[in-house]
Protein backbone atom coordinates (compact mmCIF):
# COMPACT_ATOMS: atom_id res chain seq x y z
CA MET A 1 0.00 0.00 0.00
CA GLU A 2 1.35 3.42 -0.97
CA ASN A 3 -0.19 5.21 2.02
CA SER A 4 -2.90 4.85 4.63
CA TRP A 5 -5.59 6.14 2.27
CA GLU A 6 -4.91 3.65 -0.57
CA GLY A 7 -7.69 1.31 0.64
CA LEU A 8 -10.17 4.12 0.01
CA LEU A 9 -10.07 3.32 -3.70
CA ASP A 10 -11.73 -0.03 -3.00
CA LEU A 11 -14.84 1.74 -1.68
CA PHE A 12 -15.53 3.58 -4.95
CA GLU A 13 -17.04 0.58 -6.78
CA LEU A 14 -14.74 0.99 -9.77
CA SER A 15 -14.69 -1.50 -12.62
CA ARG A 16 -11.67 -3.81 -12.54
CA ASP A 17 -10.02 -1.95 -15.44
CA ILE A 18 -10.53 1.48 -13.85
CA ARG A 19 -9.40 0.23 -10.42
CA ASP A 20 -6.17 -1.07 -11.97
CA GLN A 21 -5.49 2.41 -13.39
CA ALA A 22 -6.42 4.33 -10.22
CA ARG A 23 -3.68 5.99 -8.22
CA LEU A 24 -3.91 7.96 -5.00
CA ILE A 25 -1.38 10.29 -3.42
CA ILE A 26 -1.54 12.72 -0.54
CA TRP A 27 -1.34 15.98 -2.48
CA LYS A 28 -1.38 18.51 0.38
CA GLU A 29 -1.46 18.20 4.14
CA PHE A 30 -3.27 20.48 6.57
CA PRO A 31 -2.25 19.71 10.16
CA CYS A 32 -4.62 22.39 11.48
CA GLU A 33 -7.55 20.70 9.66
CA ALA A 34 -8.26 23.60 7.30
CA PRO A 35 -6.25 25.71 4.88
CA GLU A 36 -5.11 29.03 6.31
CA GLU A 37 -7.22 31.91 5.07
CA SER A 38 -4.11 33.76 3.89
CA LYS A 39 -3.16 30.78 1.69
CA LEU A 40 -6.51 30.17 -0.05
CA VAL A 41 -5.68 31.97 -3.31
CA GLU A 42 -2.36 30.14 -3.45
CA LEU A 43 -4.19 26.83 -2.89
CA LEU A 44 -6.72 27.70 -5.59
CA GLU A 45 -3.94 28.54 -8.04
CA SER A 46 -2.22 25.22 -7.39
CA ILE A 47 -5.53 23.40 -7.94
CA LYS A 48 -6.01 25.25 -11.23
CA LYS A 49 -2.50 24.29 -12.26
CA LEU A 50 -3.22 20.63 -11.46
CA PHE A 51 -6.36 20.75 -13.62
CA LYS A 52 -4.49 22.71 -16.31
CA THR A 53 -6.97 25.57 -16.40
CA ASP A 54 -6.91 29.34 -16.04
CA ASP A 55 -10.61 29.30 -15.14
CA ASP A 56 -12.66 28.64 -12.05
CA VAL A 57 -12.77 25.23 -10.44
CA LYS A 58 -15.73 23.54 -8.85
CA LEU A 59 -16.09 22.68 -5.23
CA VAL A 60 -18.43 19.69 -4.91
CA TRP A 61 -20.06 18.19 -1.85
CA PHE A 62 -22.74 15.64 -1.02
CA GLU A 63 -26.21 16.45 0.27
CA GLN A 64 -28.31 13.65 1.71
CA VAL A 65 -31.71 13.02 0.13
CA PRO A 66 -34.05 13.84 3.05
CA SER A 67 -36.46 10.99 2.35
CA ASN A 68 -33.73 8.39 1.76
CA PRO A 69 -30.86 8.13 4.28
CA GLY A 70 -27.60 6.94 2.73
CA ILE A 71 -28.51 8.33 -0.70
CA PHE A 72 -26.89 11.57 -1.80
CA TYR A 73 -26.99 14.13 -4.57
CA LEU A 74 -24.16 16.45 -5.55
CA ASN A 75 -24.10 20.15 -4.93
CA GLU A 76 -21.46 22.44 -6.39
CA GLN A 77 -19.99 25.92 -6.15
CA ARG A 78 -17.71 27.63 -8.64
CA VAL A 79 -14.58 28.99 -7.00
CA ASN A 80 -12.28 31.72 -8.27
CA ARG A 81 -9.90 34.28 -6.81
CA ALA A 82 -12.74 36.61 -5.80
CA ASN A 83 -14.56 34.01 -3.70
CA ALA A 84 -11.70 31.74 -2.60
CA ILE A 85 -12.84 32.16 1.03
CA VAL A 86 -15.64 29.66 0.31
CA ILE A 87 -13.00 26.92 0.33
CA LYS A 88 -12.40 27.51 4.03
CA ASP A 89 -16.11 28.02 4.72
CA PHE A 90 -17.03 24.66 3.16
CA TRP A 91 -13.97 22.95 4.66
CA ASP A 92 -15.17 23.94 8.12
CA THR A 93 -18.90 23.47 7.50
CA LEU A 94 -18.47 20.02 5.97
CA ALA A 95 -16.06 18.72 8.61
CA GLY A 96 -16.29 14.94 8.69
CA LEU A 97 -17.50 14.74 5.09
CA TYR A 98 -15.95 14.55 1.65
CA LEU A 99 -15.32 17.70 -0.34
CA LEU A 100 -14.14 17.43 -3.94
CA PHE A 101 -12.32 19.84 -6.24
CA LEU A 102 -12.99 19.33 -9.94
CA PRO A 103 -12.56 21.15 -13.25
CA LYS A 104 -15.21 23.76 -13.99
CA GLU A 105 -16.63 21.52 -16.74
CA PHE A 106 -17.91 19.11 -14.11
CA GLU A 107 -21.69 18.65 -14.25
CA GLY A 108 -22.77 16.83 -11.11
CA ARG A 109 -26.48 16.94 -11.81
CA LYS A 110 -25.95 14.57 -14.74
CA LEU A 111 -24.71 11.86 -12.36
CA GLY A 112 -27.97 11.69 -10.43
CA ILE A 113 -28.17 10.35 -6.89
CA GLY A 114 -26.61 7.43 -5.05
CA CYS A 115 -24.10 6.34 -2.43
CA ASP A 116 -21.37 8.95 -1.95
CA ASP A 117 -18.56 6.43 -2.50
CA LYS A 118 -20.16 5.19 -5.74
CA LEU A 119 -20.64 8.77 -6.96
CA ILE A 120 -16.95 9.49 -6.35
CA GLY A 121 -16.10 6.39 -8.42
CA ASP A 122 -18.38 7.62 -11.22
CA ILE A 123 -16.72 11.05 -11.14
CA LEU A 124 -13.24 9.52 -11.25
CA SER A 125 -14.22 7.26 -14.16
CA LYS A 126 -15.58 10.19 -16.16
CA TYR A 127 -13.11 12.99 -15.34
CA ARG A 128 -9.99 10.84 -14.73
CA LYS A 129 -8.78 12.95 -11.80
CA LEU A 130 -10.06 14.71 -8.72
CA LEU A 131 -8.97 16.20 -5.45
CA LEU A 132 -10.71 14.85 -2.36
CA LYS A 133 -10.67 16.44 1.08
CA THR A 134 -10.46 13.66 3.60
CA PRO A 135 -13.24 13.55 6.20
CA ASP A 136 -10.77 14.49 8.94
CA GLY A 137 -9.83 17.59 6.91
CA GLN A 138 -6.11 17.06 7.26
CA GLU A 139 -5.29 16.05 3.69
CA LEU A 140 -6.23 16.65 0.11
CA LEU A 141 -5.91 13.43 -1.84
CA TYR A 142 -5.10 13.50 -5.54
CA ILE A 143 -6.83 10.56 -7.17
CA TYR A 144 -6.24 9.98 -10.86
CA LEU A 145 -6.31 7.33 -13.54
CA GLU A 146 -2.92 6.42 -14.91
CA ASN A 147 -2.79 6.06 -18.68
CA HIS A 148 -1.98 2.56 -19.86
């Protein structure tokens, strides 16, 4: 195992082919459990560089379907230099939950609803890379599909 989070990939219900291509690394660490407010624009710029874009990125989180516990839908917020503070706001508000960073082209509503782990697997399969805030908030994991 590459690191303590590697087993997380097994939860995403990936096809065998996709699972064989999946790689996970700890991209950034946050010992204080949230990025410092003074470093948010710098963090955003490094995320944009990772996604190879000069545009906004999307911050994506899971909302539980009220009538169906354990089933989630995706909610999203565009993030840019002007509103980079929302990264910290969501990081703190969604403590204990996943938070994803994705390219601005991401369209979560097209994925529908389901188990959060399965939805992450679907996102990875479609977009080939994502950043995932760990539930404890201390790391951002870079999960990507290696080209074969």
